[in-house]
């Protein structure tokens, strides 16, 4: 049955308008993006099939162009549209952090870091450089590694902090496995970077680990 014949309360677009985007499932959100289904399959059914094929929304969003366009009616047009949507989301969140302080936008920081790092299949170590009012100066990805690790050098974080004239920084890196729990190496490098930044009077506010769930804060865990 076509979606237009569904009860209004079950149609993704109407449901979004009435209840908000957060009320929709991954498949319903994707169906709105896809707009149409294929012969014998509604947009929601197509979305569910595609998500099952990729193994979830996270894997789909991080898929390469070649992987994305393999089937399910997902060609170059949908791929470019999706990349544009993701980039607009990143820029919107970056503008908010540039305007507001990180302390007044704690959840915005988490959301921004998730948007930037969650979908990468490689480990990335990034830094938010902040001014004296703790507003964002720049987000910079400093180190990239394999799926298991990234080589992180405190001197490079210090060098970048001086370049941006930062008063404070927030560290972040992703765990491609999706598990946010910190390793002993994560805790150790955080302490090494904190000590290095102390020498130039730059404050380390936090270190977030981005996985599938809500980004984990090492400061909240008592490691800073």
PDB file of C-alpha atoms in Angstrom:
ATOM      1  CA  UNK A   1       0.000   0.000   0.000  1.00  0.00           C
ATOM      2  CA  UNK A   2       1.281   3.464  -0.918  1.00  0.00           C
ATOM      3  CA  UNK A   3       2.144   5.777   1.988  1.00  0.00           C
ATOM      4  CA  UNK A   4      -0.501   8.262   0.825  1.00  0.00           C
ATOM      5  CA  UNK A   5      -3.124   5.648   1.713  1.00  0.00           C
ATOM      6  CA  UNK A   6      -1.805   5.194   5.253  1.00  0.00           C
ATOM      7  CA  UNK A   7      -3.568   6.837   8.223  1.00  0.00           C
ATOM      8  CA  UNK A   8      -2.296  10.419   8.561  1.00  0.00           C
ATOM      9  CA  UNK A   9      -0.814   9.687  12.011  1.00  0.00           C
ATOM     10  CA  UNK A  10       1.434   7.012  10.482  1.00  0.00           C
ATOM     11  CA  UNK A  11       2.734   8.957   7.497  1.00  0.00           C
ATOM     12  CA  UNK A  12       6.314  10.113   8.177  1.00  0.00           C
ATOM     13  CA  UNK A  13       5.839  13.713   6.995  1.00  0.00           C
ATOM     14  CA  UNK A  14       2.613  14.259   8.897  1.00  0.00           C
ATOM     15  CA  UNK A  15       4.060  12.524  11.959  1.00  0.00           C
ATOM     16  CA  UNK A  16       7.083  14.836  11.870  1.00  0.00           C
ATOM     17  CA  UNK A  17       4.891  17.929  11.651  1.00  0.00           C
ATOM     18  CA  UNK A  18       2.648  16.796  14.504  1.00  0.00           C
ATOM     19  CA  UNK A  19       5.208  15.226  16.850  1.00  0.00           C
ATOM     20  CA  UNK A  20       8.620  16.562  15.784  1.00  0.00           C
ATOM     21  CA  UNK A  21      11.540  14.853  14.040  1.00  0.00           C
ATOM     22  CA  UNK A  22      12.668  13.139  17.246  1.00  0.00           C
ATOM     23  CA  UNK A  23       9.495  11.001  17.209  1.00  0.00           C
ATOM     24  CA  UNK A  24      10.417   9.329  13.930  1.00  0.00           C
ATOM     25  CA  UNK A  25      12.378   6.115  13.542  1.00  0.00           C
ATOM     26  CA  UNK A  26      15.544   5.964  11.441  1.00  0.00           C
ATOM     27  CA  UNK A  27      13.555   4.372   8.614  1.00  0.00           C
ATOM     28  CA  UNK A  28      10.876   7.080   8.743  1.00  0.00           C
ATOM     29  CA  UNK A  29      13.451   9.868   8.649  1.00  0.00           C
ATOM     30  CA  UNK A  30      15.231   8.214   5.744  1.00  0.00           C
ATOM     31  CA  UNK A  31      11.920   7.723   3.936  1.00  0.00           C
ATOM     32  CA  UNK A  32      11.270  11.477   4.045  1.00  0.00           C
ATOM     33  CA  UNK A  33      14.710  12.022   2.553  1.00  0.00           C
ATOM     34  CA  UNK A  34      14.152   9.386  -0.171  1.00  0.00           C
ATOM     35  CA  UNK A  35      10.697  10.857  -0.960  1.00  0.00           C
ATOM     36  CA  UNK A  36       9.608   7.923  -3.123  1.00  0.00           C
ATOM     37  CA  UNK A  37       9.889   4.166  -3.063  1.00  0.00           C
ATOM     38  CA  UNK A  38      10.238   1.684  -5.878  1.00  0.00           C
ATOM     39  CA  UNK A  39       7.766  -0.552  -7.647  1.00  0.00           C
ATOM     40  CA  UNK A  40       6.031  -2.678  -5.041  1.00  0.00           C
ATOM     41  CA  UNK A  41       7.858  -1.000  -2.152  1.00  0.00           C
ATOM     42  CA  UNK A  42       6.936   2.195  -0.270  1.00  0.00           C
ATOM     43  CA  UNK A  43       9.549   4.759   0.729  1.00  0.00           C
ATOM     44  CA  UNK A  44       9.459   3.462   4.325  1.00  0.00           C
ATOM     45  CA  UNK A  45       9.909  -0.128   3.191  1.00  0.00           C
ATOM     46  CA  UNK A  46      12.760   0.920   0.917  1.00  0.00           C
ATOM     47  CA  UNK A  47      14.347   2.794   3.808  1.00  0.00           C
ATOM     48  CA  UNK A  48      14.082  -0.235   6.101  1.00  0.00           C
ATOM     49  CA  UNK A  49      15.601  -2.490   3.442  1.00  0.00           C
ATOM     50  CA  UNK A  50      18.486  -0.081   2.843  1.00  0.00           C
ATOM     51  CA  UNK A  51      19.201   0.293   6.573  1.00  0.00           C
ATOM     52  CA  UNK A  52      19.194  -3.467   6.989  1.00  0.00           C
ATOM     53  CA  UNK A  53      21.590  -3.800   4.063  1.00  0.00           C
ATOM     54  CA  UNK A  54      24.040  -1.253   5.460  1.00  0.00           C
ATOM     55  CA  UNK A  55      23.658  -2.404   9.053  1.00  0.00           C
ATOM     56  CA  UNK A  56      22.124   0.782  10.404  1.00  0.00           C
ATOM     57  CA  UNK A  57      22.006   4.526   9.899  1.00  0.00           C
ATOM     58  CA  UNK A  58      25.550   5.119  11.127  1.00  0.00           C
ATOM     59  CA  UNK A  59      27.038   2.731   8.570  1.00  0.00           C
ATOM     60  CA  UNK A  60      24.885   4.159   5.811  1.00  0.00           C
ATOM     61  CA  UNK A  61      25.944   7.736   6.513  1.00  0.00           C
ATOM     62  CA  UNK A  62      29.619   6.740   6.522  1.00  0.00           C
ATOM     63  CA  UNK A  63      29.389   4.640   3.348  1.00  0.00           C
ATOM     64  CA  UNK A  64      31.553   5.604   0.400  1.00  0.00           C
ATOM     65  CA  UNK A  65      29.938   6.813  -2.813  1.00  0.00           C
ATOM     66  CA  UNK A  66      30.510   3.425  -4.415  1.00  0.00           C
ATOM     67  CA  UNK A  67      28.959   1.562  -1.473  1.00  0.00           C
ATOM     68  CA  UNK A  68      26.012   3.955  -1.266  1.00  0.00           C
ATOM     69  CA  UNK A  69      25.144   3.714  -4.955  1.00  0.00           C
ATOM     70  CA  UNK A  70      25.202  -0.085  -5.182  1.00  0.00           C
ATOM     71  CA  UNK A  71      21.452  -0.492  -5.157  1.00  0.00           C
ATOM     72  CA  UNK A  72      18.061   0.328  -3.645  1.00  0.00           C
ATOM     73  CA  UNK A  73      17.615   3.264  -6.022  1.00  0.00           C
ATOM     74  CA  UNK A  74      20.323   5.208  -4.188  1.00  0.00           C
ATOM     75  CA  UNK A  75      22.359   6.862  -6.915  1.00  0.00           C
ATOM     76  CA  UNK A  76      24.647   9.875  -7.191  1.00  0.00           C
ATOM     77  CA  UNK A  77      21.782  12.345  -6.749  1.00  0.00           C
ATOM     78  CA  UNK A  78      20.787  10.924  -3.346  1.00  0.00           C
ATOM     79  CA  UNK A  79      24.411  10.574  -2.299  1.00  0.00           C
ATOM     80  CA  UNK A  80      25.190  14.233  -3.030  1.00  0.00           C
ATOM     81  CA  UNK A  81      21.978  15.366  -1.346  1.00  0.00           C
ATOM     82  CA  UNK A  82      22.823  13.379   1.776  1.00  0.00           C
ATOM     83  CA  UNK A  83      26.363  14.753   1.921  1.00  0.00           C
ATOM     84  CA  UNK A  84      24.975  18.277   1.582  1.00  0.00           C
ATOM     85  CA  UNK A  85      22.542  17.678   4.462  1.00  0.00           C
ATOM     86  CA  UNK A  86      25.324  16.340   6.679  1.00  0.00           C
ATOM     87  CA  UNK A  87      27.575  19.313   5.904  1.00  0.00           C
ATOM     88  CA  UNK A  88      24.781  21.823   6.578  1.00  0.00           C
ATOM     89  CA  UNK A  89      24.207  20.166   9.953  1.00  0.00           C
ATOM     90  CA  UNK A  90      27.901  20.485  10.814  1.00  0.00           C
ATOM     91  CA  UNK A  91      28.019  24.151   9.812  1.00  0.00           C
ATOM     92  CA  UNK A  92      24.853  24.994  11.742  1.00  0.00           C
ATOM     93  CA  UNK A  93      26.283  23.503  14.928  1.00  0.00           C
ATOM     94  CA  UNK A  94      29.636  25.214  14.359  1.00  0.00           C
ATOM     95  CA  UNK A  95      27.920  28.601  14.050  1.00  0.00           C
ATOM     96  CA  UNK A  96      26.139  27.978  17.350  1.00  0.00           C
ATOM     97  CA  UNK A  97      29.405  27.159  19.138  1.00  0.00           C
ATOM     98  CA  UNK A  98      31.080  30.209  17.609  1.00  0.00           C
ATOM     99  CA  UNK A  99      28.286  32.430  18.919  1.00  0.00           C
ATOM    100  CA  UNK A 100      27.711  30.836  22.345  1.00  0.00           C
ATOM    101  CA  UNK A 101      30.069  29.672  25.071  1.00  0.00           C
ATOM    102  CA  UNK A 102      30.692  25.941  25.368  1.00  0.00           C
ATOM    103  CA  UNK A 103      29.377  25.996  28.918  1.00  0.00           C
ATOM    104  CA  UNK A 104      25.999  27.355  27.799  1.00  0.00           C
ATOM    105  CA  UNK A 105      25.902  24.847  24.926  1.00  0.00           C
ATOM    106  CA  UNK A 106      27.236  21.662  26.513  1.00  0.00           C
ATOM    107  CA  UNK A 107      24.855  19.442  24.584  1.00  0.00           C
ATOM    108  CA  UNK A 108      25.578  21.365  21.391  1.00  0.00           C
ATOM    109  CA  UNK A 109      29.257  20.493  21.856  1.00  0.00           C
ATOM    110  CA  UNK A 110      28.405  16.816  22.179  1.00  0.00           C
ATOM    111  CA  UNK A 111      26.106  16.938  19.169  1.00  0.00           C
ATOM    112  CA  UNK A 112      28.679  18.787  17.098  1.00  0.00           C
ATOM    113  CA  UNK A 113      31.437  16.316  17.932  1.00  0.00           C
ATOM    114  CA  UNK A 114      29.127  13.392  17.192  1.00  0.00           C
ATOM    115  CA  UNK A 115      28.269  14.894  13.812  1.00  0.00           C
ATOM    116  CA  UNK A 116      31.928  15.383  13.000  1.00  0.00           C
ATOM    117  CA  UNK A 117      33.359  12.100  14.258  1.00  0.00           C
ATOM    118  CA  UNK A 118      30.761   9.387  14.814  1.00  0.00           C
ATOM    119  CA  UNK A 119      30.556   8.170  11.224  1.00  0.00           C
ATOM    120  CA  UNK A 120      34.274   7.895  10.501  1.00  0.00           C
ATOM    121  CA  UNK A 121      35.632   4.369  10.058  1.00  0.00           C
ATOM    122  CA  UNK A 122      39.092   5.566  11.096  1.00  0.00           C
ATOM    123  CA  UNK A 123      40.118   6.931  14.457  1.00  0.00           C
ATOM    124  CA  UNK A 124      40.379  10.728  14.387  1.00  0.00           C
ATOM    125  CA  UNK A 125      41.790  12.954  17.130  1.00  0.00           C
ATOM    126  CA  UNK A 126      40.371  16.481  16.995  1.00  0.00           C
ATOM    127  CA  UNK A 127      40.601  19.665  19.037  1.00  0.00           C
ATOM    128  CA  UNK A 128      38.178  22.515  19.681  1.00  0.00           C
ATOM    129  CA  UNK A 129      40.209  25.711  20.152  1.00  0.00           C
ATOM    130  CA  UNK A 130      38.394  28.278  22.300  1.00  0.00           C
ATOM    131  CA  UNK A 131      38.854  31.961  23.104  1.00  0.00           C
ATOM    132  CA  UNK A 132      38.911  33.480  26.590  1.00  0.00           C
ATOM    133  CA  UNK A 133      35.087  33.464  26.644  1.00  0.00           C
ATOM    134  CA  UNK A 134      35.126  29.757  25.713  1.00  0.00           C
ATOM    135  CA  UNK A 135      33.640  30.383  22.284  1.00  0.00           C
ATOM    136  CA  UNK A 136      34.810  28.309  19.365  1.00  0.00           C
ATOM    137  CA  UNK A 137      37.741  29.664  17.361  1.00  0.00           C
ATOM    138  CA  UNK A 138      38.266  26.586  15.254  1.00  0.00           C
ATOM    139  CA  UNK A 139      37.652  22.859  15.090  1.00  0.00           C
ATOM    140  CA  UNK A 140      40.687  20.989  13.775  1.00  0.00           C
ATOM    141  CA  UNK A 141      41.348  17.322  13.137  1.00  0.00           C
ATOM    142  CA  UNK A 142      45.010  16.911  14.060  1.00  0.00           C
ATOM    143  CA  UNK A 143      45.669  13.191  13.885  1.00  0.00           C
ATOM    144  CA  UNK A 144      44.222  10.281  11.932  1.00  0.00           C
ATOM    145  CA  UNK A 145      45.014   6.654  12.511  1.00  0.00           C
ATOM    146  CA  UNK A 146      43.913   3.168  11.667  1.00  0.00           C
ATOM    147  CA  UNK A 147      40.629   1.737  12.867  1.00  0.00           C
ATOM    148  CA  UNK A 148      42.384   0.875  16.148  1.00  0.00           C
ATOM    149  CA  UNK A 149      44.564   3.825  17.080  1.00  0.00           C
ATOM    150  CA  UNK A 150      45.882   7.276  16.274  1.00  0.00           C
ATOM    151  CA  UNK A 151      49.366   8.596  17.030  1.00  0.00           C
ATOM    152  CA  UNK A 152      48.888  11.740  19.126  1.00  0.00           C
ATOM    153  CA  UNK A 153      51.703  14.180  19.873  1.00  0.00           C
ATOM    154  CA  UNK A 154      51.144  16.751  22.666  1.00  0.00           C
ATOM    155  CA  UNK A 155      53.620  19.153  21.050  1.00  0.00           C
ATOM    156  CA  UNK A 156      51.387  19.404  17.968  1.00  0.00           C
ATOM    157  CA  UNK A 157      48.371  20.283  20.144  1.00  0.00           C
ATOM    158  CA  UNK A 158      50.463  22.987  21.871  1.00  0.00           C
ATOM    159  CA  UNK A 159      51.700  24.314  18.519  1.00  0.00           C
ATOM    160  CA  UNK A 160      48.162  24.549  17.158  1.00  0.00           C
ATOM    161  CA  UNK A 161      46.893  26.233  20.355  1.00  0.00           C
ATOM    162  CA  UNK A 162      49.559  28.916  19.991  1.00  0.00           C
ATOM    163  CA  UNK A 163      48.761  29.357  16.291  1.00  0.00           C
ATOM    164  CA  UNK A 164      45.085  29.963  17.062  1.00  0.00           C
ATOM    165  CA  UNK A 165      45.843  32.049  20.171  1.00  0.00           C
ATOM    166  CA  UNK A 166      43.548  29.782  22.145  1.00  0.00           C
ATOM    167  CA  UNK A 167      42.805  30.266  25.829  1.00  0.00           C
ATOM    168  CA  UNK A 168      41.312  26.810  26.274  1.00  0.00           C
ATOM    169  CA  UNK A 169      40.810  23.597  24.353  1.00  0.00           C
ATOM    170  CA  UNK A 170      38.527  20.583  24.278  1.00  0.00           C
ATOM    171  CA  UNK A 171      39.920  17.303  22.976  1.00  0.00           C
ATOM    172  CA  UNK A 172      37.862  14.697  21.169  1.00  0.00           C
ATOM    173  CA  UNK A 173      38.382  11.436  19.379  1.00  0.00           C
ATOM    174  CA  UNK A 174      36.165   8.686  18.083  1.00  0.00           C
ATOM    175  CA  UNK A 175      36.119   4.968  18.691  1.00  0.00           C
ATOM    176  CA  UNK A 176      35.122   3.346  15.360  1.00  0.00           C
ATOM    177  CA  UNK A 177      34.044   0.265  17.316  1.00  0.00           C
ATOM    178  CA  UNK A 178      31.188   2.370  18.705  1.00  0.00           C
ATOM    179  CA  UNK A 179      32.192   1.732  22.334  1.00  0.00           C
ATOM    180  CA  UNK A 180      32.872   4.997  24.175  1.00  0.00           C
ATOM    181  CA  UNK A 181      34.637   3.619  27.259  1.00  0.00           C
ATOM    182  CA  UNK A 182      38.108   5.191  27.670  1.00  0.00           C
ATOM    183  CA  UNK A 183      41.225   3.070  27.464  1.00  0.00           C
ATOM    184  CA  UNK A 184      44.235   3.570  29.684  1.00  0.00           C
ATOM    185  CA  UNK A 185      45.976   5.086  26.651  1.00  0.00           C
ATOM    186  CA  UNK A 186      43.141   7.646  26.326  1.00  0.00           C
ATOM    187  CA  UNK A 187      43.556   8.662  29.955  1.00  0.00           C
ATOM    188  CA  UNK A 188      47.348   8.791  29.656  1.00  0.00           C
ATOM    189  CA  UNK A 189      47.442  10.992  26.544  1.00  0.00           C
ATOM    190  CA  UNK A 190      44.889  13.335  28.125  1.00  0.00           C
ATOM    191  CA  UNK A 191      47.154  13.877  31.111  1.00  0.00           C
ATOM    192  CA  UNK A 192      50.219  14.383  28.901  1.00  0.00           C
ATOM    193  CA  UNK A 193      48.420  16.994  26.816  1.00  0.00           C
ATOM    194  CA  UNK A 194      47.074  18.729  29.930  1.00  0.00           C
ATOM    195  CA  UNK A 195      50.590  19.073  31.348  1.00  0.00           C
ATOM    196  CA  UNK A 196      51.929  20.352  28.015  1.00  0.00           C
ATOM    197  CA  UNK A 197      49.157  22.968  27.750  1.00  0.00           C
ATOM    198  CA  UNK A 198      49.746  24.093  31.353  1.00  0.00           C
ATOM    199  CA  UNK A 199      53.197  25.269  30.278  1.00  0.00           C
ATOM    200  CA  UNK A 200      51.650  27.825  27.902  1.00  0.00           C
ATOM    201  CA  UNK A 201      48.748  28.732  30.227  1.00  0.00           C
ATOM    202  CA  UNK A 202      46.054  27.109  28.075  1.00  0.00           C
ATOM    203  CA  UNK A 203      43.340  25.266  29.957  1.00  0.00           C
ATOM    204  CA  UNK A 204      42.210  21.772  28.962  1.00  0.00           C
ATOM    205  CA  UNK A 205      38.454  21.728  29.646  1.00  0.00           C
ATOM    206  CA  UNK A 206      37.513  18.223  28.614  1.00  0.00           C
ATOM    207  CA  UNK A 207      38.213  15.213  26.421  1.00  0.00           C
ATOM    208  CA  UNK A 208      35.233  13.584  24.742  1.00  0.00           C
ATOM    209  CA  UNK A 209      35.175  10.065  23.335  1.00  0.00           C
ATOM    210  CA  UNK A 210      32.658   9.651  20.528  1.00  0.00           C
ATOM    211  CA  UNK A 211      31.021   6.291  19.922  1.00  0.00           C
ATOM    212  CA  UNK A 212      27.513   5.122  19.145  1.00  0.00           C
ATOM    213  CA  UNK A 213      25.996   6.471  22.356  1.00  0.00           C
ATOM    214  CA  UNK A 214      26.208   9.925  23.921  1.00  0.00           C
ATOM    215  CA  UNK A 215      29.841  11.166  23.813  1.00  0.00           C
ATOM    216  CA  UNK A 216      31.646  10.292  27.028  1.00  0.00           C
ATOM    217  CA  UNK A 217      33.313  13.091  28.997  1.00  0.00           C
ATOM    218  CA  UNK A 218      36.591  12.314  30.752  1.00  0.00           C
ATOM    219  CA  UNK A 219      36.084  15.395  32.934  1.00  0.00           C
ATOM    220  CA  UNK A 220      32.771  13.973  34.167  1.00  0.00           C
ATOM    221  CA  UNK A 221      34.586  10.686  34.845  1.00  0.00           C
ATOM    222  CA  UNK A 222      37.048  12.547  37.055  1.00  0.00           C
ATOM    223  CA  UNK A 223      40.083  12.237  34.782  1.00  0.00           C
ATOM    224  CA  UNK A 224      40.569  16.026  34.507  1.00  0.00           C
TER     225      UNK A 224
END
